[in-house]
Structure formats: C-alpha cells, structure tokens
Tab-separated table of C-alpha atoms and ligand atoms in Angstrom:
chain	number	residue	atom	x	y	z
A	169	UNK	CA	-103.936	25.490	-0.060
A	170	UNK	CA	-107.480	24.171	-0.250
A	171	UNK	CA	-106.326	20.587	0.085
A	172	UNK	CA	-104.119	21.390	3.049
A	173	UNK	CA	-107.003	23.074	4.810
A	174	UNK	CA	-109.477	20.323	4.132
A	175	UNK	CA	-106.963	17.761	5.306
A	176	UNK	CA	-106.449	19.524	8.600
A	177	UNK	CA	-110.175	19.951	9.042
A	178	UNK	CA	-110.838	16.293	8.408
A	179	UNK	CA	-108.214	14.919	10.774
A	180	UNK	CA	-108.965	14.674	14.471
A	181	UNK	CA	-106.169	17.061	15.423
A	182	UNK	CA	-107.414	20.267	17.033
A	183	UNK	CA	-104.090	21.964	16.517
A	184	UNK	CA	-103.360	23.365	13.130
A	185	UNK	CA	-99.804	24.558	13.219
A	186	UNK	CA	-99.865	27.852	11.426
A	187	UNK	CA	-97.578	30.722	10.733
A	188	UNK	CA	-96.016	32.548	13.602
A	189	UNK	CA	-94.984	36.155	13.523
A	190	UNK	CA	-92.422	37.530	15.888
A	191	UNK	CA	-92.186	41.305	15.892
A	192	UNK	CA	-89.167	42.873	17.464
A	193	UNK	CA	-88.353	46.453	18.074
A	194	UNK	CA	-85.260	48.499	17.392
A	195	UNK	CA	-82.100	48.076	19.443
A	196	UNK	CA	-82.050	50.475	22.315
A	197	UNK	CA	-79.656	53.398	22.197
A	198	UNK	CA	-79.391	53.052	25.939
A	199	UNK	CA	-76.298	50.916	26.434
A	200	UNK	CA	-77.261	50.110	29.996
A	201	UNK	CA	-80.089	47.846	28.939
A	202	UNK	CA	-79.439	44.146	29.180
A	203	UNK	CA	-81.734	43.141	26.307
A	204	UNK	CA	-80.559	43.457	22.682
A	205	UNK	CA	-83.895	45.071	21.713
A	206	UNK	CA	-86.318	47.123	23.839
A	207	UNK	CA	-89.365	44.988	23.124
A	208	UNK	CA	-90.620	41.730	21.653
A	209	UNK	CA	-94.138	40.861	20.461
A	210	UNK	CA	-95.214	37.311	19.684
A	211	UNK	CA	-98.082	36.117	17.462
A	212	UNK	CA	-98.919	32.518	16.662
A	213	UNK	CA	-100.497	29.240	17.672
A	214	UNK	CA	-99.947	26.586	20.331
A	215	UNK	CA	-96.215	26.419	19.611
A	216	UNK	CA	-95.921	29.916	21.137
A	217	UNK	CA	-99.000	30.269	23.375
A	218	UNK	CA	-97.990	30.995	26.975
A	219	UNK	CA	-101.443	31.087	28.559
A	220	UNK	CA	-103.824	32.991	26.275
A	221	UNK	CA	-106.216	30.033	26.017
A	222	UNK	CA	-106.378	29.348	29.744
A	223	UNK	CA	-109.700	31.119	30.237
A	224	UNK	CA	-111.240	30.358	26.855
A	225	UNK	CA	-114.007	27.816	26.289
A	226	UNK	CA	-111.876	25.288	24.424
A	227	UNK	CA	-110.480	21.791	24.788
A	228	UNK	CA	-107.209	23.167	23.380
A	229	UNK	CA	-105.731	24.532	26.581
A	230	UNK	CA	-103.103	23.018	28.804
A	231	UNK	CA	-103.112	24.792	32.151
A	232	UNK	CA	-102.847	21.461	33.935
A	233	UNK	CA	-100.187	18.951	34.936
A	234	UNK	CA	-97.996	17.469	33.482
A	235	UNK	CA	-97.644	20.536	31.173
A	236	UNK	CA	-95.037	22.899	32.567
A	237	UNK	CA	-93.447	20.159	34.660
A	238	UNK	CA	-90.048	21.811	34.168
A	239	UNK	CA	-91.200	25.206	35.423
A	240	UNK	CA	-90.801	25.728	39.182
A	241	UNK	CA	-94.457	26.776	39.470
A	242	UNK	CA	-95.814	24.117	37.093
A	243	UNK	CA	-98.347	24.640	34.267
A	244	UNK	CA	-98.562	28.052	32.581
A	245	UNK	CA	-100.598	27.320	29.475
A	246	UNK	CA	-97.505	26.520	27.388
A	247	UNK	CA	-97.945	23.405	25.237
A	248	UNK	CA	-94.693	21.837	26.435
A	249	UNK	CA	-92.836	20.613	29.484
A	250	UNK	CA	-90.899	23.868	29.618
A	251	UNK	CA	-89.921	26.746	27.362
A	252	UNK	CA	-91.218	27.365	23.856
A	253	UNK	CA	-89.062	28.483	20.928
A	254	UNK	CA	-90.432	32.022	21.512
A	255	UNK	CA	-89.168	31.878	25.110
A	256	UNK	CA	-85.742	30.695	23.961
A	257	UNK	CA	-85.526	33.543	21.441
A	258	UNK	CA	-86.497	36.005	24.220
A	259	UNK	CA	-83.928	34.554	26.568
A	260	UNK	CA	-81.230	34.820	23.873
A	261	UNK	CA	-82.177	38.442	23.186
A	262	UNK	CA	-81.516	39.147	26.860
A	263	UNK	CA	-85.039	39.540	28.251
A	264	UNK	CA	-84.884	38.695	31.935
A	265	UNK	CA	-88.606	37.980	32.308
A	266	UNK	CA	-90.969	35.997	30.112
A	267	UNK	CA	-93.053	38.123	27.737
A	268	UNK	CA	-96.511	38.085	29.390
A	269	UNK	CA	-99.574	36.689	27.595
A	270	UNK	CA	-102.146	39.300	26.486
A	271	UNK	CA	-104.792	37.439	28.514
A	272	UNK	CA	-102.905	38.151	31.747
A	273	UNK	CA	-103.671	41.897	31.344
A	274	UNK	CA	-100.055	43.086	31.436
A	275	UNK	CA	-99.549	46.524	32.979
A	276	UNK	CA	-98.114	49.648	31.291
A	277	UNK	CA	-94.576	48.841	32.341
A	278	UNK	CA	-94.836	45.288	30.954
A	279	UNK	CA	-96.368	46.194	27.569
A	280	UNK	CA	-93.402	48.455	26.807
A	281	UNK	CA	-91.285	45.300	26.882
A	282	UNK	CA	-93.656	43.079	24.951
A	283	UNK	CA	-96.819	41.006	24.794
A	284	UNK	CA	-97.486	37.441	23.662
A	285	UNK	CA	-100.742	37.122	21.658
A	286	UNK	CA	-100.328	33.478	20.506
A	287	UNK	CA	-103.254	31.100	20.964
A	288	UNK	CA	-103.424	27.316	20.729
A	289	UNK	CA	-105.380	26.005	17.701
A	290	UNK	CA	-105.434	29.495	16.153
A	291	UNK	CA	-104.816	29.953	12.466
A	292	UNK	CA	-104.661	32.672	9.875
A	293	UNK	CA	-108.249	31.918	8.885
A	294	UNK	CA	-110.911	32.768	11.451
A	295	UNK	CA	-112.457	29.276	11.184
A	296	UNK	CA	-109.172	27.385	11.669
A	297	UNK	CA	-108.987	25.204	14.762
A	298	UNK	CA	-112.444	26.171	15.997
A	299	UNK	CA	-113.438	22.483	16.239
A	300	UNK	CA	-111.752	22.500	19.666
A	301	UNK	CA	-113.638	25.619	20.803
A	302	UNK	CA	-112.644	29.270	20.992
A	303	UNK	CA	-109.247	30.610	20.039
A	304	UNK	CA	-107.666	33.938	19.178
A	305	UNK	CA	-107.211	33.899	15.400
A	306	UNK	CA	-104.505	35.987	13.753
A	307	UNK	CA	-106.815	38.954	12.948
A	308	UNK	CA	-107.903	39.084	16.570
A	309	UNK	CA	-104.258	38.862	17.695
A	310	UNK	CA	-103.491	41.870	15.497
A	311	UNK	CA	-106.496	43.751	16.914
A	312	UNK	CA	-105.180	42.994	20.405
A	313	UNK	CA	-101.805	44.389	19.353
A	314	UNK	CA	-103.526	47.613	18.217
A	315	UNK	CA	-104.856	47.971	21.754
A	316	UNK	CA	-101.297	47.564	23.055
A	317	UNK	CA	-99.905	50.104	20.575
A	318	UNK	CA	-102.542	52.692	21.634
A	319	UNK	CA	-101.556	52.167	25.239
A	320	UNK	CA	-97.860	52.574	24.364
A	321	UNK	CA	-98.619	55.857	22.529
A	322	UNK	CA	-100.439	57.108	25.611
A	323	UNK	CA	-97.738	55.947	27.987
A	324	UNK	CA	-94.840	57.460	25.963
A	325	UNK	CA	-96.791	60.649	25.304
A	326	UNK	CA	-96.732	60.781	21.498
A	327	UNK	CA	-97.058	58.714	18.340
A	328	UNK	CA	-93.527	59.736	17.423
A	329	UNK	CA	-92.096	58.360	20.640
A	330	UNK	CA	-94.072	55.140	20.205
A	331	UNK	CA	-92.884	54.840	16.592
A	332	UNK	CA	-89.285	55.155	17.740
A	333	UNK	CA	-89.813	52.548	20.446
A	334	UNK	CA	-91.503	50.148	17.956
A	335	UNK	CA	-89.355	49.884	14.953
A	336	UNK	CA	-90.191	47.372	12.524
A	337	UNK	CA	-88.402	44.063	12.602
A	338	UNK	CA	-90.467	40.998	11.822
A	339	UNK	CA	-89.491	37.337	11.742
A	340	UNK	CA	-92.059	35.014	10.191
A	341	UNK	CA	-91.977	31.284	10.856
A	342	UNK	CA	-92.965	28.759	8.225
A	343	UNK	CA	-95.099	25.723	8.993
A	344	UNK	CA	-93.059	22.815	10.299
A	345	UNK	CA	-93.215	19.304	8.902
A	346	UNK	CA	-96.529	18.323	10.501
A	347	UNK	CA	-96.164	14.909	8.856
A	348	UNK	CA	-93.342	14.158	11.306
A	349	UNK	CA	-95.483	14.658	14.434
A	350	UNK	CA	-96.375	11.576	16.512
A	351	UNK	CA	-100.070	12.328	15.945
A	352	UNK	CA	-99.903	12.151	12.152
A	353	UNK	CA	-97.488	9.219	12.179
A	354	UNK	CA	-99.850	7.288	14.476
A	355	UNK	CA	-103.110	8.178	12.737
A	356	UNK	CA	-102.099	8.173	9.055
A	357	UNK	CA	-99.105	5.821	9.026
A	358	UNK	CA	-95.882	6.319	7.087
A	359	UNK	CA	-95.623	3.261	4.860
A	360	UNK	CA	-92.060	2.678	6.020
A	361	UNK	CA	-90.972	6.303	5.572
A	362	UNK	CA	-89.823	8.305	8.624
A	363	UNK	CA	-92.709	10.782	8.264
A	364	UNK	CA	-96.104	11.086	6.553
A	365	UNK	CA	-94.788	12.300	3.204
A	366	UNK	CA	-98.197	13.327	1.830
A	367	UNK	CA	-98.728	15.734	4.733
A	368	UNK	CA	-95.278	17.280	4.414
A	369	UNK	CA	-96.010	17.796	0.724
A	370	UNK	CA	-99.042	19.852	1.735
A	371	UNK	CA	-96.885	22.044	3.989
A	372	UNK	CA	-94.293	22.859	1.306
A	373	UNK	CA	-96.381	25.230	-0.910
A	374	UNK	CA	-97.341	27.337	2.099
A	375	UNK	CA	-93.700	27.961	2.974
A	376	UNK	CA	-92.827	28.744	-0.657
A	377	UNK	CA	-95.653	31.295	-0.662
A	378	UNK	CA	-94.551	32.743	2.668
A	379	UNK	CA	-90.977	33.232	1.436
A	380	UNK	CA	-92.269	35.012	-1.649
A	381	UNK	CA	-94.512	37.202	0.539
A	382	UNK	CA	-91.464	38.117	2.639
A	383	UNK	CA	-89.597	39.196	-0.517
A	384	UNK	CA	-92.545	41.383	-1.477
A	385	UNK	CA	-92.705	42.887	2.018
A	386	UNK	CA	-88.988	43.655	1.884
A	387	UNK	CA	-89.341	45.678	-1.327
A	388	UNK	CA	-92.567	47.367	-0.238
A	389	UNK	CA	-91.171	48.370	3.173
A	390	UNK	CA	-87.482	49.227	2.866
A	391	UNK	CA	-87.606	50.880	6.307
A	392	UNK	CA	-88.513	47.547	7.923
A	393	UNK	CA	-86.687	44.235	8.207
A	394	UNK	CA	-88.131	40.795	7.607
A	395	UNK	CA	-86.709	37.328	8.167
A	396	UNK	CA	-87.900	33.789	7.434
A	397	UNK	CA	-87.675	31.240	10.238
A	398	UNK	CA	-87.119	27.824	8.681
A	399	UNK	CA	-88.853	25.616	11.225
A	400	UNK	CA	-88.456	22.556	9.006
A	401	UNK	CA	-84.655	22.841	9.145
A	402	UNK	CA	-84.867	23.540	12.891
A	403	UNK	CA	-86.897	20.340	13.330
A	404	UNK	CA	-84.435	18.321	11.275
A	405	UNK	CA	-81.488	19.666	13.261
A	406	UNK	CA	-83.211	18.823	16.549
A	407	UNK	CA	-84.206	15.323	15.433
A	408	UNK	CA	-80.675	14.478	14.276
A	409	UNK	CA	-79.525	14.623	17.879
A	410	UNK	CA	-81.809	11.734	18.752
A	411	UNK	CA	-80.177	8.621	17.379
A	412	UNK	CA	-82.967	6.300	18.411
A	413	UNK	CA	-86.007	6.445	16.118
A	414	UNK	CA	-88.517	5.677	18.880
A	415	UNK	CA	-87.820	8.869	20.840
A	416	UNK	CA	-88.297	10.953	17.698
A	417	UNK	CA	-91.832	9.684	17.152
A	418	UNK	CA	-93.161	8.808	20.620
A	419	UNK	CA	-94.557	11.559	22.842
A	420	UNK	CA	-93.027	11.922	26.294
A	421	UNK	CA	-96.420	12.189	27.987
A	422	UNK	CA	-99.443	9.903	27.735
A	423	UNK	CA	-101.686	11.535	25.146
A	424	UNK	CA	-105.401	11.604	24.458
A	425	UNK	CA	-106.141	9.832	21.168
A	426	UNK	CA	-108.783	12.495	20.467
A	427	UNK	CA	-106.802	15.709	21.060
A	428	UNK	CA	-103.175	14.535	20.998
A	429	UNK	CA	-102.643	16.530	24.197
A	430	UNK	CA	-101.276	15.050	27.431
A	431	UNK	CA	-103.905	13.403	29.623
A	432	UNK	CA	-104.384	15.470	32.793
A	433	UNK	CA	-102.386	14.455	35.846
A	434	UNK	CA	-100.592	11.557	34.180
A	435	UNK	CA	-96.926	10.874	34.825
A	436	UNK	CA	-94.767	11.730	31.781
A	437	UNK	CA	-91.492	10.119	30.748
A	438	UNK	CA	-88.712	10.816	33.229
A	439	UNK	CA	-86.014	11.217	30.547
A	440	UNK	CA	-87.259	14.430	28.968
A	441	UNK	CA	-83.776	15.040	27.619
A	442	UNK	CA	-84.194	12.035	25.331
A	443	UNK	CA	-87.530	12.915	23.696
A	444	UNK	CA	-88.171	15.139	20.700
A	445	UNK	CA	-91.931	15.420	21.276
A	446	UNK	CA	-93.635	16.322	24.517
A	447	UNK	CA	-97.185	15.470	23.367
A	448	UNK	CA	-98.443	14.234	19.985
A	449	UNK	CA	-97.905	17.652	18.327
A	450	UNK	CA	-95.541	19.791	20.370
A	451	UNK	CA	-91.785	19.621	20.884
A	452	UNK	CA	-90.089	19.297	24.255
A	453	UNK	CA	-88.149	22.278	25.568
A	454	UNK	CA	-85.002	20.405	24.636
A	455	UNK	CA	-86.137	20.025	21.013
A	456	UNK	CA	-86.893	23.771	20.938
A	457	UNK	CA	-83.374	24.469	22.208
A	458	UNK	CA	-81.753	22.096	19.738
A	459	UNK	CA	-83.536	23.750	16.795
A	460	UNK	CA	-82.694	27.278	17.938
A	461	UNK	CA	-79.337	27.510	16.081
A	462	UNK	CA	-81.345	27.598	12.832
A	463	UNK	CA	-83.706	30.339	14.017
A	464	UNK	CA	-81.417	32.621	16.041
A	465	UNK	CA	-79.094	33.768	13.211
A	466	UNK	CA	-82.168	34.956	11.278
A	467	UNK	CA	-83.259	36.998	14.287
A	468	UNK	CA	-79.720	38.381	14.727
A	469	UNK	CA	-79.656	39.464	11.070
A	470	UNK	CA	-82.765	41.640	11.394
A	471	UNK	CA	-81.773	43.341	14.644
B	103	NAG	C1	-118.550	26.181	25.451
B	103	NAG	O1	-118.548	25.623	24.155
B	103	NAG	C2	-119.464	24.559	24.007
B	103	NAG	C3	-119.214	23.914	22.647
B	103	NAG	O2	-119.031	24.864	21.650
B	103	NAG	C4	-120.878	25.123	24.166
B	103	NAG	O3	-121.819	24.083	24.004
B	103	NAG	C5	-120.998	25.730	25.565
B	103	NAG	O4	-122.268	26.350	25.696
B	103	NAG	C6	-119.922	26.768	25.792
B	103	NAG	N1	-119.935	27.195	27.185
B	103	NAG	C7	-119.929	28.462	27.537
B	103	NAG	C8	-119.897	28.726	29.007
B	103	NAG	O5	-119.952	29.390	26.729
C-alpha cells in the first residue's frame, strides 16, 4: 500500500481513484413507488462526484465547458461528458431524478431519497489528493452522512422509523486499472503493452484487501448486505467494444498536461460514442454504460 500511495503522490495526477461506497436502502413495501429502493447514498471520488467540489478551493473541479456537454443544461461538476456510473445505477434502480450533491443543500424531501457525497481527488486518507487543493475525504463524507441521518430521524419522527427507511445494503467498488488511463499511458509509457503494467500491479493488492474486508463485514453484520463492484472487469468489458486501440487510450477532450482534465472551453471530439475516455482519467458516459452490466447484477443481488 505504501508504494501505491507514494506513486500516486509522486505523479502529476491530482486524481487518485479510490474506493467508492454506494449505500442503498431497503426495498419499499409501498408497491406504488417507481424506484426499486427508497433511497440511495453515494460516497467516492471524481468518478462519482456530481458537483461537491464546485465551490471548493481546488483545481480539481469541472463546473465548466466542455464537461457536461451531453446534459441539456451543460456542466454540473461531473467529471464526464454525461452520466457517471453512479447515475446509471440510480437510473436503473428507477430513480427519476439525479441524487443531489451534498453541497447543493438538498431539502428534507430530497434527503429521504438520497445524497451524493463524492468529491473529486478525495481518498480514504485525509491527505490524499490534497495537492490539487481542498476535497471532501471519506471521513468527512461519512460525517456529512451523519448530518443527513440526523435530519432523516427528525423528519420521520423517530430513530426506529429512520432505521426502517435506511436498511443496510452497501456496494463497494474496487480501484480500476489506473494503468490503463490515458494519463498514465502518456506519462509513464507502456513498453508495448496495452497498459502501464506496473501501475495495475499496484492496484491489485488493494482490491484483494477490499474483497477480504467485505467478507469480514458480511460475517460481522449478518443483518446487512455487502457487494463488491469489480470496476476492472467493467473497464475491460467497456474497452472490448472499442475495436480501435487509439480510441481506448486517447481522451475525447483536449486535456491539460498538468491536471489531465479538459481545458476550459475547448471543443471536444464530436464522436463521443467512439471514445472510452472523456479526459485523461475519466470514462465517457458511454464507457460507464458499457461497463454497467458487470456492476448492476451485484447491486441487484443485495437489494
Ligand atoms: C486557495 O488555495 C491556495 C493554495 O492552497 C491558497 O494559496 C489560497 O489562499 C486559497 N484561497 C482561499 C480563498 O482560501
């Protein structure tokens, strides 16, 4: 773990792609509801951020064009042209609206349905990603969720009612193969291999540890459900659709060599349906959709 951390700290990338937790609640007894579950809470980094960094003092925020080019209203703070994997999961679960970011101060009605706490450049460790400026690290995301839970208790009138609303279903995402991102391929080089093998080898032990942690959580909390989201397999599935190597390793937008993020107000590729990566780190909406068949069955199993 130490070597992985020092690697990420020494490279120019401000985005360390860390674990993502998706907490879902119990299925509603009320058959009239459209959504499969009453609520959906999202924790994570830039892969899931939907605007929490917009008002932070950081270079790792993307509330500018061409981000969000495939949303009718343009940029939202999502690190993609369109929807994130968290959005696609929400859409599949039947949520009609996007889960609002914590930073948008969602109202009482909204927090009953869910909150997104994810923050670009954030990691599990407080110091992770701080080279780009402020972020909301995982501990802070969990503290923010405590605020939400207190509000839900108040709104529903009792801890018991809140406990029933929030049942415990948690999907945890592993780290994806960061060595296959355009940023790492461009800065480190692959020596003829498709990806930077040394970087992917640093990712592997984290995911092994995460899977073992999930097993421990399952035995310690038999009243809860846990699932492992294999983002490496999702990435492989998505990349297989793109026959041409170039579009698997070239970002759709023009990126900054310092941050790997799209340069503000530049014109991105027009064929977003033929690119795997939107910027030097983050997948296009299409790539997120193509990888979803790996993630969704895991979510279905814990519902
Ligand atoms: C923003 O962060 C930079 C670099 O860390 C710091 O120099 C600057 O004072 C900060 N600005 C504000 C308004 O806090």
